[in-house]
Amino acid sequence: MLTESFIASILSSDKVSKNPVNKDAGIYFHECQPLPSLKSSLKKSSTKPNCLAVNASHIFAAQADKAVVHVYNRDRGNQEATIPFPEKISSLAMVGRYDGAGILALGTEGGRLCTGRLVSTPQSHLQATTCIAVDPTSNFLLTGSPDSNVHVWTIPTLLSFSQPSGHDPNQPSPYSPLRTLSNHRAAVSALITGHSGSSVNIAVSASQDNTCLIWDYHTGTLLHTFLFPSTPLCLALDPADRAFYAGYEDGSIQLVDFYKRPSLLHPIYDPSLRTTPTQPPPTDRWPLPAEGTSAALCVETSYDGTTLISGHENGKVHTWDIAKGRYSTQLADLTSSITNLHMLPPTGFPNQPKPALKVHNVIKPRYESALNSSNTASLSSGIPENYSFSAQFVSSITLSSSKVDPMLSFDQALTHSFFPRDLIDEGLRELASYSFAAKSCPGSSLTTDDPGTHDAEIATLKKELARAKEAQEDYSHRMGAMRDELIRRDDVDRRKRRLKRLRRMKMEKLDTERRKREMGEVVEKDDRVMEVDEEDVEGIKELSSSTEEFTDSD
C-alpha cells in the first residue's frame, strides 16, 4: 500500500500544546495517506519560512533569529549536531538527490549565499536572502530577497575546487550571479522552479507587488505576468507543471491554470501572450471556511497532483480537493504557525530499490581559508587538503558478471573476495612514490641528497625509453604487415570476382549457340567471343597460394 507523508515545522510561540507529548516540539512527521496521523516529532526547533531542508537521512532547520542550523537524524529520531555560522540564516535548500549525497545551500541576512563547505559569496542582495530554489538538474540555483531581485547562480561554479589563477577585471567573479531577474517592484515572497530537467524549465516568483512572474531562468526571459488581487505568500507547482497555486494572507488558495487561455502553442511560451498580463478569474480562488481564516504560509501538492496541503499561521494544516476546486478538510492542528511543509516521496512501491550508501553523521566542514584567500594563485591546485567523504554500504553489492567491467579496477575491488594483488601492488608503488617525493626538496622533483641517485634514475629511464621505442617499432611493423595482407586479400577477391563473371558470360554464350543449332538456325561466327583471361587465373593462383587452395570450380 502506498503511503504519503509530509514534514512540517513551526515558528515557536507562547501557546502551549494540547498534547503533552508534543511539548517543545518544532518539527512534525505526519502521514496523510491512507490514514491521517501524527507519527513523531522533534524538539528544540523554531523556523521561519523557507528555513527547512529535508533529504532521506537528515533534516536541516535554520533557527529563527539565530546563526545556527540544527541537524536531525531521521533514523535515530534525535538532534545530531548544531552548526554555527558567522551570521544569521534566513533561508536554506538542499542541492542534490533526495536519496543521495547533497550540498546544503544557505541564504544569510547579509544578502550572501553559502554552501555546506562554507564557501561564501560576496553580498549579492541588498537585503536578506529569504528564499532559495534549486532546479531538478542541480545545475542552477535561484535566490530571492526583499530587494525585489532574483539572482540565478550556477551550482558547479559555486562548488568548484579549482578557481582562476588570476583575476581578470573583464570577467565576472566565480562567486557572482549568472544573471539577475529584476522585473518585480517589491519584496520577493516566494520562489519555485518547475519539475522538468530540460533547458526550457520555468521558474515562478511571487512578490508583494501582487504579481507572479513566469521566467525562463536559463535565458533570463520573462515569459508571462499574472496579476493577483492580494499578496501571494507561498507557491506550489503542479507535478506536471500544468498550473501553480498561491496562498493568500486570508488563507485562501489561488489556482493559476496555464491552459485556461486558448493558444496554438503552450500558453507560457506563446509570444503573442507574453506582453499581456493575466488576472486569474475569481472562480479559481478557493476560500477557507469563515471560522478558520488564517494566512497560508506554505503549500505543497501530493504525489499525484490531486490534493493540495496548506500550512497556516494559526497552526492548522488543511487539505484542498484540486479536481473539485474547493476546501476539503482539516488535517492537523500543531498550535503554532506552520512555516514549512515538505512532502516526502511516497513509499510502498513494489520492488522499490534501496539506497546503496548512507551517511551516518553530518559534521561541520572545515573552513578552507584557501578558498577565500586573496592569493588566487593558490586556488588552482584543485581539491584542497584533508577533504574526504565517508559513507557506509547499507545493502549487499551484487554485480553480475555482465555488469562488471574487467578493465575497471574499482569494479574488481568492489566485488573481489579480498584485495586483488594488482591493487596492492599499485598501492605499494604509490606509497613508494610518496616517500621519494618526501625526500625531494620543495620546488624540484629531482633534487635529493645523493647525486648518484640521479644517474641511476636517468639510466633506468633511458632503458624504459629504449624498450618503449622497440615496442613502438614492432607495433608499426605488425600494423604494416597487416595492412599489406589486407590489400593482398582484396586483390585476390577482386580477381576472383572478375574471373567468375567472365566464365559465366562465356557459358551463357555457349548455351545460346547450342539452342540455335538444335533449332536449325545458323550460328554466325563471333570473333568477340569472350575468352577467360589466363593471366588472371595465374595471378589468382599466385596470390592465394599462401593462404588458400584455388580450384577450377572457383
XYZ file of C-alpha atoms in Angstrom:
554
model
C 0.000 0.000 0.000
C 1.314 3.416 -0.939
C 1.930 5.812 1.926
C 2.271 9.580 1.614
C 3.730 11.685 4.394
C 4.950 15.214 4.981
C 7.232 17.042 7.387
C 6.079 20.324 8.929
C 7.991 22.859 11.002
C 6.657 25.663 13.129
C 7.684 29.051 14.448
C 7.521 28.790 18.232
C 5.022 30.889 20.124
C 3.790 31.268 23.681
C 0.909 28.851 23.061
C 1.008 25.553 24.972
C 0.379 22.361 23.042
C -2.756 20.468 23.972
C -0.810 17.212 23.716
C 1.907 16.878 26.416
C 3.892 14.575 24.126
C 4.319 17.422 21.623
C 5.521 19.935 24.195
C 8.502 21.896 22.867
C 8.188 20.076 19.528
C 9.191 22.082 16.473
C 9.232 19.543 13.623
C 6.479 17.006 12.935
C 6.264 13.826 10.836
C 2.692 13.443 9.651
C 1.103 10.797 7.456
C -1.666 11.949 5.134
C -2.396 8.804 3.092
C -4.025 6.348 3.601
C -4.923 7.426 7.165
C -4.002 10.878 8.506
C -1.982 10.539 11.701
C 0.920 12.139 13.554
C 3.872 9.726 13.574
C 6.604 11.527 15.541
C 8.091 14.904 16.372
C 11.458 16.545 17.018
C 12.067 19.158 19.681
C 14.101 22.323 20.111
C 13.402 23.931 16.762
C 11.806 27.162 15.624
C 11.999 28.044 11.931
C 10.857 30.870 9.722
C 9.503 30.274 6.181
C 11.950 28.711 3.712
C 14.264 27.596 6.546
C 13.767 23.813 6.409
C 15.534 21.299 4.139
C 14.971 17.543 4.043
C 16.672 14.538 2.487
C 16.326 10.800 3.019
C 18.565 10.678 6.109
C 18.566 14.130 7.739
C 16.572 17.272 8.416
C 18.216 20.701 8.449
C 16.469 23.518 10.282
C 17.790 27.086 10.364
C 16.749 28.532 13.685
C 14.789 31.775 13.753
C 16.867 34.849 14.649
C 19.925 32.679 15.297
C 23.105 31.921 13.388
C 22.826 28.149 13.804
C 21.401 25.209 11.863
C 20.077 22.187 13.739
C 20.719 18.811 12.114
C 18.349 15.939 12.935
C 18.907 12.274 12.129
C 15.719 10.779 10.737
C 16.709 7.171 11.505
C 17.585 7.839 15.145
C 14.895 10.462 15.663
C 17.074 12.921 17.551
C 19.192 16.034 17.114
C 22.605 15.123 15.802
C 24.506 18.396 15.508
C 24.290 22.156 15.855
C 26.248 24.003 13.190
C 27.096 27.663 13.883
C 27.581 30.226 11.128
C 29.094 33.731 11.069
C 25.695 35.385 10.506
C 22.009 34.585 10.830
C 20.490 32.185 8.285
C 17.323 33.413 6.574
C 16.745 30.546 4.079
C 18.173 27.184 3.078
C 17.670 24.440 0.486
C 19.151 21.035 -0.340
C 21.086 20.636 -3.585
C 21.211 17.093 -4.972
C 19.102 13.965 -4.987
C 16.704 13.298 -2.141
C 18.171 9.827 -1.506
C 21.787 10.682 -2.322
C 24.603 12.922 -1.246
C 23.878 16.632 -1.382
C 25.032 20.121 -0.531
C 23.228 22.496 1.797
C 22.767 25.966 0.289
C 22.049 28.773 2.769
C 20.985 32.389 2.411
C 22.099 34.856 5.071
C 20.680 38.047 6.491
C 23.588 39.912 4.914
C 22.401 39.003 1.402
C 25.030 36.322 0.865
C 24.823 32.750 -0.353
C 26.954 29.996 1.160
C 27.165 26.229 0.794
C 27.735 23.392 3.196
C 31.512 23.714 2.689
C 31.296 27.288 3.948
C 32.045 28.740 0.538
C 30.580 32.187 0.992
C 29.821 34.598 -1.820
C 30.153 38.357 -1.561
C 26.994 40.270 -0.749
C 24.740 39.859 -3.778
C 21.405 41.067 -2.381
C 20.909 44.424 -0.721
C 18.792 42.738 1.944
C 18.464 39.251 3.410
C 18.275 36.228 1.094
C 14.825 34.976 2.115
C 14.075 32.257 -0.444
C 16.109 29.705 -2.388
C 15.000 27.380 -5.205
C 17.080 24.615 -6.828
C 16.284 23.283 -10.293
C 15.804 19.490 -10.770
C 19.166 19.073 -12.521
C 21.049 20.644 -9.569
C 22.847 22.901 -12.041
C 21.090 26.185 -11.223
C 20.087 27.866 -8.006
C 17.775 30.887 -7.654
C 17.683 33.281 -4.717
C 15.103 35.927 -3.831
C 15.189 38.865 -1.439
C 13.147 41.838 -0.179
C 15.291 43.972 -2.521
C 12.912 42.701 -5.317
C 15.695 40.937 -7.263
C 16.022 37.275 -8.202
C 19.568 36.019 -8.820
C 20.418 32.943 -10.888
C 23.576 31.030 -9.887
C 25.414 28.113 -11.467
C 25.977 25.448 -8.830
C 29.023 23.767 -10.469
C 30.820 27.130 -10.452
C 29.976 27.747 -6.794
C 31.176 24.290 -5.740
C 34.245 24.066 -7.951
C 37.514 23.497 -6.097
C 39.591 24.899 -8.962
C 39.385 28.643 -9.386
C 41.003 31.043 -11.887
C 44.706 31.552 -11.261
C 44.467 35.279 -11.943
C 41.825 37.974 -11.695
C 40.545 39.392 -14.963
C 38.555 42.595 -14.356
C 36.571 41.936 -17.541
C 35.378 38.526 -16.298
C 32.735 38.095 -13.556
C 33.779 36.607 -10.258
C 33.090 32.864 -9.897
C 31.088 33.783 -6.801
C 28.765 36.215 -8.610
C 25.296 35.506 -10.064
C 24.979 34.307 -13.632
C 22.129 36.778 -14.237
C 19.597 38.858 -12.338
C 15.825 38.921 -12.870
C 14.638 42.360 -11.799
C 11.043 42.856 -13.018
C 9.472 42.881 -9.564
C 8.800 46.191 -7.824
C 8.540 44.931 -4.238
C 9.920 42.214 -1.974
C 10.065 38.692 -3.382
C 7.921 36.489 -1.116
C 8.231 33.043 -2.746
C 10.261 31.278 -5.425
C 9.901 27.844 -7.064
C 11.202 26.006 -10.136
C 9.487 23.519 -12.421
C 9.981 19.759 -12.414
C 11.453 19.474 -15.902
C 15.101 18.607 -16.462
C 15.162 20.208 -19.911
C 16.625 23.529 -20.995
C 13.138 25.127 -21.109
C 12.239 24.601 -17.470
C 10.431 27.501 -15.808
C 10.639 29.360 -12.511
C 7.820 31.196 -10.740
C 8.417 34.131 -8.413
C 5.840 35.836 -6.201
C 6.146 39.357 -4.853
C 4.476 41.811 -2.503
C 3.634 43.923 -5.569
C 0.756 41.398 -6.037
C 2.284 39.751 -9.092
C 3.620 36.349 -10.036
C 6.133 36.153 -12.869
C 6.978 33.122 -15.010
C 10.631 33.011 -16.069
C 12.882 31.041 -18.346
C 15.802 31.221 -15.932
C 18.223 29.678 -18.449
C 17.992 32.787 -20.625
C 16.528 35.348 -18.202
C 13.416 35.782 -20.383
C 10.168 36.909 -18.753
C 7.500 34.576 -20.169
C 4.309 35.847 -18.531
C 2.909 38.082 -15.780
C -0.054 37.263 -13.540
C -1.803 39.999 -11.533
C -3.304 38.969 -8.186
C -5.911 40.738 -6.035
C -3.797 40.174 -2.898
C -0.220 39.417 -1.898
C 0.822 35.789 -2.568
C 2.833 34.465 0.380
C 3.737 30.977 -0.874
C 3.765 28.950 -4.084
C 3.475 25.342 -5.227
C 3.692 23.896 -8.740
C 1.585 21.107 -10.152
C 3.684 17.888 -10.543
C 3.258 18.123 -14.331
C 3.811 21.927 -14.428
C 0.264 22.478 -15.724
C -0.599 25.074 -13.074
C 0.614 26.629 -9.852
C -1.048 27.512 -6.558
C -0.566 30.595 -4.389
C -1.531 31.111 -0.745
C -3.027 34.454 0.357
C -2.991 36.339 3.663
C -6.650 35.415 4.311
C -5.840 31.697 3.952
C -7.460 31.252 0.558
C -5.744 29.439 -2.311
C -5.423 30.834 -5.835
C -5.276 28.430 -8.776
C -3.427 29.636 -11.902
C -4.095 27.270 -14.797
C -1.610 27.686 -17.661
C -4.074 26.173 -20.171
C -7.075 28.395 -19.459
C -6.306 30.750 -22.334
C -6.671 29.309 -25.855
C -3.425 29.194 -27.805
C -1.896 27.124 -30.591
C 1.352 26.991 -28.641
C 1.957 26.377 -24.965
C 0.387 29.485 -23.361
C 3.516 30.225 -21.371
C 5.746 30.206 -24.457
C 3.345 31.941 -26.846
C 4.997 35.278 -27.839
C 1.623 36.849 -28.600
C 0.536 36.431 -24.957
C 3.840 37.378 -23.382
C 3.313 41.129 -23.135
C -0.264 40.982 -21.836
C -0.643 40.455 -18.058
C -3.294 37.986 -16.955
C -5.579 38.152 -13.930
C -6.903 34.771 -12.709
C -10.713 34.550 -12.593
C -12.368 34.899 -9.153
C -13.817 31.394 -9.511
C -10.280 29.963 -9.265
C -9.845 31.383 -5.758
C -10.742 28.799 -3.103
C -11.733 30.290 0.292
C -11.316 28.772 3.744
C -14.331 28.282 5.999
C -15.173 31.537 7.766
C -14.180 30.249 11.201
C -10.727 29.085 10.054
C -9.401 32.210 8.320
C -5.616 32.482 8.734
C -2.718 33.341 6.431
C -1.388 30.468 4.312
C 2.381 30.400 4.896
C 3.257 27.243 2.905
C 1.623 24.941 0.349
C 2.552 21.579 -1.195
C 0.928 19.228 -3.725
C 0.515 15.495 -3.322
C 2.434 12.970 -5.417
C -0.418 12.521 -7.919
C -1.383 16.199 -8.014
C -4.964 15.647 -6.794
C -4.586 17.133 -3.304
C -3.125 20.393 -2.060
C -1.888 20.726 1.533
C -1.502 24.147 3.146
C 0.024 25.244 6.461
C -1.448 28.296 8.170
C -0.466 30.895 10.681
C -2.948 29.580 13.286
C -1.178 26.193 13.322
C -3.682 24.270 11.229
C -2.958 22.058 8.224
C -5.725 21.992 5.614
C -6.271 19.891 2.505
C -7.865 21.005 -0.754
C -9.525 18.954 -3.470
C -7.888 20.135 -6.687
C -10.285 18.308 -9.011
C -13.342 19.906 -7.375
C -11.551 23.204 -6.753
C -12.578 23.666 -3.121
C -11.610 23.224 0.517
C -11.614 19.614 1.733
C -10.787 19.110 5.407
C -8.527 19.971 8.340
C -5.650 17.526 8.554
C -3.881 18.594 11.781
C -3.575 21.305 14.424
C 0.017 21.986 15.515
C -0.755 25.004 17.771
C 1.939 27.371 16.400
C 2.426 28.964 12.992
C 3.294 26.364 10.358
C 6.085 27.919 8.309
C 7.344 24.989 6.225
C 5.839 21.895 4.608
C 7.809 19.213 2.759
C 6.036 16.349 1.007
C 8.069 13.144 1.159
C 8.302 10.720 -1.764
C 5.634 8.018 -1.442
C 6.673 4.629 -0.104
C 5.247 1.173 -0.724
C 6.037 0.709 -4.405
C 6.747 -2.935 -5.307
C 10.406 -3.753 -5.935
C 11.438 -0.274 -4.843
C 15.267 -0.101 -4.932
C 17.015 0.590 -1.660
C 19.821 3.125 -1.409
C 23.289 1.612 -1.508
C 25.003 4.310 0.576
C 24.212 6.024 3.835
C 25.918 8.943 5.550
C 25.554 8.443 9.296
C 26.876 11.719 10.674
C 26.885 15.289 9.484
C 29.995 17.056 10.754
C 30.659 20.751 10.451
C 33.013 21.125 7.454
C 36.410 22.677 7.981
C 36.774 26.228 6.830
C 39.180 26.222 3.862
C 40.972 29.550 4.087
C 42.461 28.991 0.667
C 39.038 29.350 -0.950
C 38.678 32.903 0.322
C 42.358 33.783 0.168
C 43.401 36.933 -1.622
C 46.181 34.941 -3.248
C 44.192 33.496 -6.148
C 47.219 31.610 -7.429
C 46.777 29.122 -4.602
C 43.251 28.320 -5.759
C 44.262 26.487 -8.915
C 45.645 23.424 -7.140
C 42.344 21.504 -7.303
C 40.855 19.636 -4.340
C 42.057 21.088 -1.025
C 43.891 19.003 1.548
C 42.058 16.968 4.174
C 38.856 16.875 2.119
C 37.203 13.476 2.487
C 33.802 11.833 2.242
C 32.834 8.814 4.331
C 29.801 6.608 3.759
C 28.600 3.088 4.519
C 27.287 0.446 2.120
C 23.899 -0.396 3.651
C 22.878 -3.049 1.128
C 24.680 -6.002 -0.400
C 26.518 -5.192 -3.599
C 25.560 -7.759 -6.200
C 27.061 -7.027 -9.570
C 26.566 -9.744 -12.171
C 29.460 -10.749 -14.364
C 27.816 -8.990 -17.289
C 27.844 -5.692 -15.420
C 31.405 -5.878 -14.100
C 33.874 -4.327 -16.470
C 37.164 -6.243 -16.190
C 39.007 -3.104 -17.261
C 37.767 -1.121 -14.239
C 39.819 -1.828 -11.138
C 37.109 -0.273 -8.948
C 34.564 -2.912 -10.010
C 37.103 -5.665 -9.366
C 37.975 -4.322 -5.911
C 34.295 -3.893 -5.089
C 33.295 -7.458 -5.981
C 36.529 -9.303 -5.092
C 36.534 -11.590 -2.061
C 39.758 -9.951 -0.893
C 42.131 -7.200 -2.030
C 43.319 -8.036 -5.577
C 47.078 -8.453 -5.974
C 47.337 -5.733 -8.631
C 45.533 -3.295 -6.332
C 48.017 -4.000 -3.525
C 50.948 -3.598 -5.933
C 49.540 -0.308 -7.157
C 49.195 0.931 -3.588
C 52.783 -0.040 -2.772
C 54.054 1.776 -5.851
C 52.050 4.845 -4.870
C 53.473 4.777 -1.344
C 56.976 4.423 -2.771
C 56.433 7.451 -4.974
C 55.191 9.432 -1.954
C 58.304 8.521 0.022
C 60.512 9.625 -2.864
C 58.609 12.936 -3.105
C 59.025 13.449 0.642
C 62.810 13.242 0.286
C 62.801 15.792 -2.515
C 63.240 19.477 -1.844
C 60.311 21.835 -2.472
C 60.220 23.246 -5.986
C 62.274 20.444 -7.559
C 61.178 16.829 -8.028
C 64.748 15.622 -8.885
C 66.773 17.181 -6.069
C 67.936 14.647 -3.464
C 70.791 14.336 -1.023
C 72.532 11.636 -3.111
C 73.703 12.885 -6.546
C 74.303 9.300 -7.682
C 70.579 8.655 -7.485
C 70.079 10.920 -10.495
C 72.392 8.867 -12.688
C 70.663 5.643 -11.742
C 67.240 7.172 -12.440
C 68.384 8.565 -15.777
C 69.812 5.188 -16.793
C 66.585 3.460 -15.832
C 64.521 5.989 -17.763
C 66.744 5.545 -20.824
C 66.243 1.776 -20.709
C 62.490 2.205 -20.388
C 62.520 4.676 -23.289
C 64.512 2.214 -25.452
C 62.058 -0.578 -24.654
C 59.174 1.720 -25.494
C 60.752 2.606 -28.857
C 61.302 -1.082 -29.653
C 57.703 -1.848 -28.797
C 56.545 1.053 -30.980
C 58.663 -0.128 -33.929
C 57.413 -3.703 -33.535
C 53.861 -2.417 -33.420
C 54.398 -0.321 -36.556
C 55.912 -3.330 -38.365
C 52.992 -5.556 -37.450
C 50.491 -2.910 -38.487
C 52.264 -2.562 -41.855
C 52.203 -6.322 -42.396
C 48.514 -6.478 -41.560
C 47.818 -3.624 -43.953
C 49.716 -5.381 -46.792
C 47.841 -8.615 -46.074
C 44.504 -6.817 -46.315
C 45.480 -5.229 -49.635
C 46.580 -8.614 -50.998
C 43.336 -10.289 -49.928
C 41.293 -7.526 -51.534
C 43.223 -8.022 -54.811
C 42.562 -11.793 -54.735
C 38.844 -11.263 -54.149
C 38.650 -8.711 -56.954
C 40.334 -11.047 -59.490
C 38.155 -13.980 -58.417
C 35.003 -11.967 -58.956
C 36.194 -10.860 -62.420
C 37.109 -14.438 -63.415
C 33.729 -15.789 -62.315
C 31.925 -13.059 -64.217
C 33.853 -13.811 -67.464
C 33.252 -17.555 -67.170
C 29.550 -17.062 -66.528
C 29.235 -14.843 -69.603
C 31.087 -17.412 -71.776
C 28.837 -20.243 -70.569
C 25.763 -18.176 -71.381
C 27.153 -17.556 -74.887
C 27.829 -21.258 -75.493
C 24.368 -22.203 -74.238
C 22.766 -19.724 -76.623
C 24.710 -21.164 -79.603
C 23.700 -24.728 -78.618
C 19.995 -23.835 -78.574
C 20.274 -22.184 -82.003
C 21.885 -25.334 -83.505
C 19.116 -27.530 -82.092
C 16.513 -25.284 -83.670
C 18.297 -25.381 -87.030
C 19.336 -21.801 -87.035
C 22.602 -20.618 -88.499
C 25.184 -19.794 -85.918
C 27.342 -16.917 -87.003
C 30.969 -16.821 -86.091
C 31.500 -14.131 -83.474
C 35.057 -13.025 -83.205
C 34.186 -11.210 -79.998
C 33.605 -14.355 -78.002
C 34.991 -13.623 -74.579
C 37.830 -15.825 -73.503
C 38.938 -16.360 -69.945
C 41.981 -14.334 -69.163
C 44.570 -16.954 -68.231
C 46.719 -14.198 -66.764
C 44.016 -13.569 -64.199
C 43.916 -17.254 -63.365
C 47.649 -17.420 -62.838
C 47.541 -14.185 -60.761
C 44.876 -15.580 -58.506
C 46.783 -18.801 -58.021
C 49.927 -16.915 -57.176
C 48.212 -14.528 -54.720
C 46.163 -17.190 -52.986
C 48.843 -19.892 -52.816
C 49.969 -18.826 -49.311
C 46.510 -18.715 -47.744
C 44.014 -20.916 -49.568
C 43.687 -23.506 -52.320
C 42.460 -22.335 -55.712
C 40.401 -24.750 -57.844
C 38.760 -24.578 -61.270
C 35.373 -24.696 -59.552
C 36.001 -21.148 -58.333
